[in-house]
mmCIF file of C-alpha atoms in Angstrom:
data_model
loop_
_atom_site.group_PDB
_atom_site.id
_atom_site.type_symbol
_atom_site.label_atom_id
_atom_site.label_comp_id
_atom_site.label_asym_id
_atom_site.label_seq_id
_atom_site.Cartn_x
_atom_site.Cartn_y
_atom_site.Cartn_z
ATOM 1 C CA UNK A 62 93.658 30.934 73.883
ATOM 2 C CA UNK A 63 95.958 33.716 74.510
ATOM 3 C CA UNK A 64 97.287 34.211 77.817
ATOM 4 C CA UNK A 65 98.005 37.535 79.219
ATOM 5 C CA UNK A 66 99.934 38.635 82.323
ATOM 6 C CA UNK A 67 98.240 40.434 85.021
ATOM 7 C CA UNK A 68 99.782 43.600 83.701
ATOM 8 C CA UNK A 69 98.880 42.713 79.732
ATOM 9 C CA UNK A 70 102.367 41.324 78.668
ATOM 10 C CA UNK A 71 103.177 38.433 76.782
ATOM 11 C CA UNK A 72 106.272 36.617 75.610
ATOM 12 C CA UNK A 73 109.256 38.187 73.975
ATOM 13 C CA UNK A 74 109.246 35.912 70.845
ATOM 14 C CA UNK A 75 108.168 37.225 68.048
ATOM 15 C CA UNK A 76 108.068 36.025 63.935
ATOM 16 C CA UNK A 77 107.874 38.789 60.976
ATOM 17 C CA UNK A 78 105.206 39.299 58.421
ATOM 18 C CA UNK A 79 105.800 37.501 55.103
ATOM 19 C CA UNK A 80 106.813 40.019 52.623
ATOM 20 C CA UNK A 81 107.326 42.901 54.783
ATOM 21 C CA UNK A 82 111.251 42.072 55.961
ATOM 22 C CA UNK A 83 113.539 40.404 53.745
ATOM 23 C CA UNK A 84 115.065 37.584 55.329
ATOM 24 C CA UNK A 85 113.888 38.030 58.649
ATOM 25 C CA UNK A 86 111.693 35.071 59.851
ATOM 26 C CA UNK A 87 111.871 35.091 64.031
ATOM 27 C CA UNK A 88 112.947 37.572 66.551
ATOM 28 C CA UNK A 89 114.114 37.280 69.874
ATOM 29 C CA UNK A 90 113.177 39.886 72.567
ATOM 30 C CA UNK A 91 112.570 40.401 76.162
ATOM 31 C CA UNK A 92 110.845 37.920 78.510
ATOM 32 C CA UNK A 93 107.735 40.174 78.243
ATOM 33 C CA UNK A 94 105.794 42.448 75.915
ATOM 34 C CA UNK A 95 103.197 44.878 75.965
ATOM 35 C CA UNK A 96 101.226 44.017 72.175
ATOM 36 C CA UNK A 97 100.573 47.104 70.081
ATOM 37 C CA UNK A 98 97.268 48.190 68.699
ATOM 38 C CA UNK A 99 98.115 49.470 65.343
ATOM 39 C CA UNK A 100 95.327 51.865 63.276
ATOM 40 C CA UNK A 101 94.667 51.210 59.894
ATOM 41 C CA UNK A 102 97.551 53.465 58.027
ATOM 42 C CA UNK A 103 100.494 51.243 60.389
ATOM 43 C CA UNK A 104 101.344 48.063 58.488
ATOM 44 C CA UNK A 105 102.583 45.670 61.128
ATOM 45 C CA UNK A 106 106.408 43.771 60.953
ATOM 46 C CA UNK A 107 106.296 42.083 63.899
ATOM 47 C CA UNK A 108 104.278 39.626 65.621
ATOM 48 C CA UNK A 109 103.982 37.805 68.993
ATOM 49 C CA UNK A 110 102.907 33.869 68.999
ATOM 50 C CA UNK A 111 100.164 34.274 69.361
ATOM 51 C CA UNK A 112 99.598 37.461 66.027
ATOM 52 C CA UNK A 113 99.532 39.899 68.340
ATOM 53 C CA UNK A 114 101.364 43.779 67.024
ATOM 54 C CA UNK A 115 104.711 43.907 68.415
ATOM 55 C CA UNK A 116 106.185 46.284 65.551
ATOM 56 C CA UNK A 117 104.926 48.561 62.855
ATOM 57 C CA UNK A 118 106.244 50.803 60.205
ATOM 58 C CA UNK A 119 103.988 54.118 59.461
ATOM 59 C CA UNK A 120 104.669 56.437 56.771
ATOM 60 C CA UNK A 121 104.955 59.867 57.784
ATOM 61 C CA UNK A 122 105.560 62.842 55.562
ATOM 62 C CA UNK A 123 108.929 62.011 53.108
ATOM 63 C CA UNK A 124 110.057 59.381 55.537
ATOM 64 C CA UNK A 125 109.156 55.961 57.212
ATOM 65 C CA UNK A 126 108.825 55.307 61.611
ATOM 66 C CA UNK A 127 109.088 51.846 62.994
ATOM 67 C CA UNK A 128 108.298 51.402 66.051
ATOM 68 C CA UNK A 129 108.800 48.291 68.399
ATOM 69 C CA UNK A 130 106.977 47.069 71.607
ATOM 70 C CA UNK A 131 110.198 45.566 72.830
ATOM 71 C CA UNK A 132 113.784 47.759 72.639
ATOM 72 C CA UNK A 133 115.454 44.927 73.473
ATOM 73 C CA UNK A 134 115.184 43.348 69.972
ATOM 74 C CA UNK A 135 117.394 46.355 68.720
ATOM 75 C CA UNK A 136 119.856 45.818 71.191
ATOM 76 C CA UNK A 137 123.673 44.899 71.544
ATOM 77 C CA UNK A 138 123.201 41.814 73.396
ATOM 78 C CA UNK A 139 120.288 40.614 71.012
ATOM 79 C CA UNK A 140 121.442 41.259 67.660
ATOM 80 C CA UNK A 141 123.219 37.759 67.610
ATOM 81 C CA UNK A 142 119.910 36.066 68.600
ATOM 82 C CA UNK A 143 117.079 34.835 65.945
ATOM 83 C CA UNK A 144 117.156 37.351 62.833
ATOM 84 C CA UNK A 145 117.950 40.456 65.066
ATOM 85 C CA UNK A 146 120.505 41.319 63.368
ATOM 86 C CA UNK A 147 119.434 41.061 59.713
ATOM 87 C CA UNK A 148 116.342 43.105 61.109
ATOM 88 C CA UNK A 149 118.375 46.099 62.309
ATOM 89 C CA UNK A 150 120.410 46.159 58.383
ATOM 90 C CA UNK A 151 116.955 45.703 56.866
ATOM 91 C CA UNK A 152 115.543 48.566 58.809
ATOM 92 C CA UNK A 153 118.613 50.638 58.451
ATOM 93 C CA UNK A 154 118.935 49.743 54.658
ATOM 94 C CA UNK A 155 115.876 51.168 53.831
ATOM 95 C CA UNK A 156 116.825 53.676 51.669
ATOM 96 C CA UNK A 157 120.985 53.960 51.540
ATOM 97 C CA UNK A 158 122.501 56.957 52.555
ATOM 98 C CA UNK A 159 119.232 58.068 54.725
ATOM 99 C CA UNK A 160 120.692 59.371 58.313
ATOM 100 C CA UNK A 161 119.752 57.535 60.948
ATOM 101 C CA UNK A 162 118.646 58.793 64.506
ATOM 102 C CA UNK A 163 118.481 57.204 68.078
ATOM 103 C CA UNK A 164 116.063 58.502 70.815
ATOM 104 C CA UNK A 165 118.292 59.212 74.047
ATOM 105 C CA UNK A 166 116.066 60.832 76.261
ATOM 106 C CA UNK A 167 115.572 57.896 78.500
ATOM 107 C CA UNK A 168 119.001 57.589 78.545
ATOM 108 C CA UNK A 169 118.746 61.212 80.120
ATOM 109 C CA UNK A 170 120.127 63.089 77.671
ATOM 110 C CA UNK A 171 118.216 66.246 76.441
ATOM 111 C CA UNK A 172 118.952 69.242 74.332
ATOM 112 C CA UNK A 173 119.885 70.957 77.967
ATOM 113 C CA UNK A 174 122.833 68.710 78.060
ATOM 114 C CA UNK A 175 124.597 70.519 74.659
ATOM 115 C CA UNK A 176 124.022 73.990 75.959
ATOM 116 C CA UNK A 177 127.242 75.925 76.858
ATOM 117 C CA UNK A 178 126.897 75.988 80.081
ATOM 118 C CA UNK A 179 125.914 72.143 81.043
ATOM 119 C CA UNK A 180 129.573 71.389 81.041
ATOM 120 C CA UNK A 181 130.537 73.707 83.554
ATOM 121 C CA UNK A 182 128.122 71.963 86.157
ATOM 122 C CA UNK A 183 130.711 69.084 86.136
ATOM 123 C CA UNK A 184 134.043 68.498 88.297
ATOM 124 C CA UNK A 185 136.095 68.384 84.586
ATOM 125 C CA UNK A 186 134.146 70.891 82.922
ATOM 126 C CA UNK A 187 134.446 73.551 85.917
ATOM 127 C CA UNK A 188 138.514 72.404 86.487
ATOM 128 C CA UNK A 189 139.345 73.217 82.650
ATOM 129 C CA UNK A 190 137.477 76.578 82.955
ATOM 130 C CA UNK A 191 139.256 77.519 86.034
ATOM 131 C CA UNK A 192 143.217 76.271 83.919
ATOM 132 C CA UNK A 193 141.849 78.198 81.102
ATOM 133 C CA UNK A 194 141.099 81.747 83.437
ATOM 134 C CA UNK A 195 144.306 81.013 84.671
ATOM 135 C CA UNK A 196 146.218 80.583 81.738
ATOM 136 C CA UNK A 197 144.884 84.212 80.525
ATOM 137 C CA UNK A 198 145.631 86.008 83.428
ATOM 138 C CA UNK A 199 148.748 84.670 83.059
ATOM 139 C CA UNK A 200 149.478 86.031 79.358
ATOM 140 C CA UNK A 201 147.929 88.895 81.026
ATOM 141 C CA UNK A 202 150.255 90.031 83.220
ATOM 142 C CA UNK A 203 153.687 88.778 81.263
ATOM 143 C CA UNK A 204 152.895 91.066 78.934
ATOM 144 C CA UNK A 205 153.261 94.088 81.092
ATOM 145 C CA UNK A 206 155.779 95.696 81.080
ATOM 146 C CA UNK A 207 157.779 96.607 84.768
ATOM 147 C CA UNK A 208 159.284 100.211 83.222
ATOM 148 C CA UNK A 209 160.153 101.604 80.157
ATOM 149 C CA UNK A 210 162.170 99.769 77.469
ATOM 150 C CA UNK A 211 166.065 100.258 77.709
ATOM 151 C CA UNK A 212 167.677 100.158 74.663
ATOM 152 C CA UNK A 213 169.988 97.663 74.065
ATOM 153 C CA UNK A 214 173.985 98.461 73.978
ATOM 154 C CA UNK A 215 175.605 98.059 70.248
ATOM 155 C CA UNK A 216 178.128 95.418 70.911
ATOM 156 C CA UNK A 217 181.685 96.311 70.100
ATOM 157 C CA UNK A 218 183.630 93.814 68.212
ATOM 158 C CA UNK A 219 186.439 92.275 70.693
ATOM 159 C CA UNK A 220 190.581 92.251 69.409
ATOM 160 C CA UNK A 221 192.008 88.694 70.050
ATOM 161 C CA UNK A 222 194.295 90.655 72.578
ATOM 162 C CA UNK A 223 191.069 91.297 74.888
ATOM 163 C CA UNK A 224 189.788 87.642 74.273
ATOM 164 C CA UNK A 225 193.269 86.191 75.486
ATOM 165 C CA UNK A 226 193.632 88.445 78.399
ATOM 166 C CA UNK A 227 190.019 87.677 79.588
ATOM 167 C CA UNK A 228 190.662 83.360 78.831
ATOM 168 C CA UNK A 229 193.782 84.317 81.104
ATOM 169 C CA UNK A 230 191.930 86.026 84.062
ATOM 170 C CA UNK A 231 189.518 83.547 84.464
ATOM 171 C CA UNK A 232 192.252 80.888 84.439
ATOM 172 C CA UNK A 233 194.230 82.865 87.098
ATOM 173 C CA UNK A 234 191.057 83.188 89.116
ATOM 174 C CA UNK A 235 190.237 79.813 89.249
ATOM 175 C CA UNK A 236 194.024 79.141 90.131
ATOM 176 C CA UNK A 237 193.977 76.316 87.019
ATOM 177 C CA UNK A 238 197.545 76.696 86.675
ATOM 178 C CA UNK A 239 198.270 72.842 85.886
ATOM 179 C CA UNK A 240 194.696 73.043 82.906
ATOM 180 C CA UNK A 241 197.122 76.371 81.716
ATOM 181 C CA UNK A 242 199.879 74.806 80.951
ATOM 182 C CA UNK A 243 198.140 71.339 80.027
ATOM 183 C CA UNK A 244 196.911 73.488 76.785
ATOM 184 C CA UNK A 245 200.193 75.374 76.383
ATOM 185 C CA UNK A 246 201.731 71.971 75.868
ATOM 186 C CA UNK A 247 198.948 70.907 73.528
ATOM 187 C CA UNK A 248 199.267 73.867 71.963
ATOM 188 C CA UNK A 249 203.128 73.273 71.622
ATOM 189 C CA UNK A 250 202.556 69.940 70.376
ATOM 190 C CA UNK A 251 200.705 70.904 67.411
ATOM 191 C CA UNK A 252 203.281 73.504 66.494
ATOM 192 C CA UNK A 253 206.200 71.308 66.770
ATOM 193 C CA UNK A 254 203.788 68.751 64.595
ATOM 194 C CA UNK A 255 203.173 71.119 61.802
ATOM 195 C CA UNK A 256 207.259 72.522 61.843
ATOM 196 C CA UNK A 257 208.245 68.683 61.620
ATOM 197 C CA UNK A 258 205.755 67.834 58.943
ATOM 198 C CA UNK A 259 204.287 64.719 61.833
ATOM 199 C CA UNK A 260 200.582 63.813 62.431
ATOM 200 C CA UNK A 261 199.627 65.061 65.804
ATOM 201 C CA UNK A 262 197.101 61.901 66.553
ATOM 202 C CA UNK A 263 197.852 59.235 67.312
ATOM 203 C CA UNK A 264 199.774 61.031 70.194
ATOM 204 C CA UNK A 265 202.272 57.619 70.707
ATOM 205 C CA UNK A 266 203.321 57.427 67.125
ATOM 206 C CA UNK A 267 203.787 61.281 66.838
ATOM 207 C CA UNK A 268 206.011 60.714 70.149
ATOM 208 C CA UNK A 269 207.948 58.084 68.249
ATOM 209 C CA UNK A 270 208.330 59.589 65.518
ATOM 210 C CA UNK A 271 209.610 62.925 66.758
ATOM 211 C CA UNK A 272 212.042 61.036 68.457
ATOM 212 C CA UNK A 273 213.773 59.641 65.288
ATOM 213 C CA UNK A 274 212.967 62.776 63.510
ATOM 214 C CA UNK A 275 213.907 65.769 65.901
ATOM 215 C CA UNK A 276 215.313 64.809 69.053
ATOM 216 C CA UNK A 277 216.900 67.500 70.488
ATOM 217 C CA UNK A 278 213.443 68.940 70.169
ATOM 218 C CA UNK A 279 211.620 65.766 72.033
ATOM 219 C CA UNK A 280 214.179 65.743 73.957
ATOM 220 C CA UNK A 281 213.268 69.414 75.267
ATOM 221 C CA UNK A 282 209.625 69.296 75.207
ATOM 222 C CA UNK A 283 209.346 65.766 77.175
ATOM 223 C CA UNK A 284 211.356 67.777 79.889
ATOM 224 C CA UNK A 285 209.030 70.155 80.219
ATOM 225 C CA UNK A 286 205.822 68.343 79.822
ATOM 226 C CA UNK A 287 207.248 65.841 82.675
ATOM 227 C CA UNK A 288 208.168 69.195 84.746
ATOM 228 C CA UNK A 289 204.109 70.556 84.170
ATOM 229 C CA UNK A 290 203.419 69.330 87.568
ATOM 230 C CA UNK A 291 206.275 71.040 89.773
ATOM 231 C CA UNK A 292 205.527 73.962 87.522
ATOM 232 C CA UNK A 293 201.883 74.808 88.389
ATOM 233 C CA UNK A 294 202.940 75.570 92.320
ATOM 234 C CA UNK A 295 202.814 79.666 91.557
ATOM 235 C CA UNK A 296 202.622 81.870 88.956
ATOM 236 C CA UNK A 297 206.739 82.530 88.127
ATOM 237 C CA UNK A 298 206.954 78.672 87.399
ATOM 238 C CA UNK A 299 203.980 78.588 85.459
ATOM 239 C CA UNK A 300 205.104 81.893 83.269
ATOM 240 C CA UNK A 301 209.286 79.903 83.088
ATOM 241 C CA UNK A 302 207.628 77.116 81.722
ATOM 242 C CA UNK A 303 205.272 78.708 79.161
ATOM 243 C CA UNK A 304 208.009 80.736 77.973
ATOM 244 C CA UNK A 305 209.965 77.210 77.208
ATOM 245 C CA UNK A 306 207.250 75.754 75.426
ATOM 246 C CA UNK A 307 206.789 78.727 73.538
ATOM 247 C CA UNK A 308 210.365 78.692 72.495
ATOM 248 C CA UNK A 309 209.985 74.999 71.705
ATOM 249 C CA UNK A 310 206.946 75.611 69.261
ATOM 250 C CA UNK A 311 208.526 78.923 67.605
ATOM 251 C CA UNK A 312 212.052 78.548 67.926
ATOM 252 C CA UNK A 313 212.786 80.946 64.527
ATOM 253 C CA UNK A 314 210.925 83.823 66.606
ATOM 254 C CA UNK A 315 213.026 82.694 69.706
ATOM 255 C CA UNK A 316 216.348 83.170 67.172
ATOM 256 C CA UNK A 317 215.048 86.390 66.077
ATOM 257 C CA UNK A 318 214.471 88.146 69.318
#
């Protein structure tokens, strides 16, 4: 005796036609099913316990539709139950390389939903439309212009005369009398270095050894490097002791003049 609901449903457990599905012997479904009533061209799959339809597979122009009583068979959650999962690869291993579609509409997608202008109805769709307006009208306008062009100056190529007198304004501006004559005596130092035939770095062995080797000449420059700082208080000290360290570093000029 079969025993229906009051609404027509019966259980969700269902076994598959010998022959029809390879490998697939029971299925697991909802708690409930509505039976099919398939017509004489629909070859049933899928049975209920009781041999009613719960599955079919009709032929339909070049191509095959199955169609179940229960979508829950086919779903994530089921497809480690009974054979559900060996029924899904056996329906979509029908023929190999066939594409496979899913119905979405109750899922509430329709063809309206691809259309240009369904994205705009949503907050993201409308905020990226609104960045990209912006974004134009802001190429836009920075490519106007505010007058005509000007043509650009030639540059003229600078003596080293000009490039020391402008170095020495901005030092006298900024009153860096002491960094002055910090890289006159660097300056000095590699000179002397160079005249002497001594390795400027490390600084302490080139002190030491321009000791032993010229010592009237450490001698003079240690004087003056340990008088920088009594030096820098105005600009007559400052040009006294640069004109001692220049001596220092070209002493055959010094002779000469």
């Amino acid at each position: 005796m079969i025993r229906f609901g009051d609404d027509g449903y019966v259980a969700g457990d269902y076994s598959a036609d010998a022959g029809v599905l390879a490998g697939v012997a029971s299925v697991t479904g909802g708690a409930s099913v509505k039976p099919l009533e398939p017509s004489p061209g629909q070859v049933a799959i899928l049975r209920t316990a009781y041999g009613l339809v719960a599955g079919y597979v009709q032929r339909l122009g070049a191509g095959e539709v199955v169609v179940l009583a229960d979508p829950l068979v086919l779903c994530n959650g089921y497809l480690e139950k009974a054979d559900n999962g060996r029924l899904l690869a056996d329906l979509l291993g029908v023929d190999a390389g066939a594409a496979v579609a899913f119905d979405e509409y109750h899922h509430g997608l329709t063809i309206g939903a691809f259309a240009p202008q369904a994205w705009l109805a949503t907050s993201w769709g409308a905020a990226i439309m609104w960045l990209l307006v912006a974004v134009f009208f802001g190429l836009l306008l920075r490519g106007r212009r505010f007058g005509p062009l000007v043509g650009r100056v030639p540059e003229t190529v600078r003596s080293d005369v000009e490039w020391s007198v402008a170095v020495g304004q901005l030092l006298r501006r900024s009153s860096a009398r002491r960094v002055t004559l910090g890289l006159l005596a660097g300056a000095t130092e590699r000179a002397v270095a160079l005249h002497t035939g001594l390795p400027v770095q490390p600084r302490e062995r080139f002190w030491n050894a321009l000791w032993v080797r010229a010592p009237e000449v450490a001698r003079e420059l240690a004087e003056v490097e340990n008088s920088l700082d009594t030096s820098s208080a105005s600009e007559h000290d400052v040009l006294t002791a640069a004109r001692r360290l220049h001596e220092i570093a070209h002493p055959a000029a010094t002779r000469r003049k």
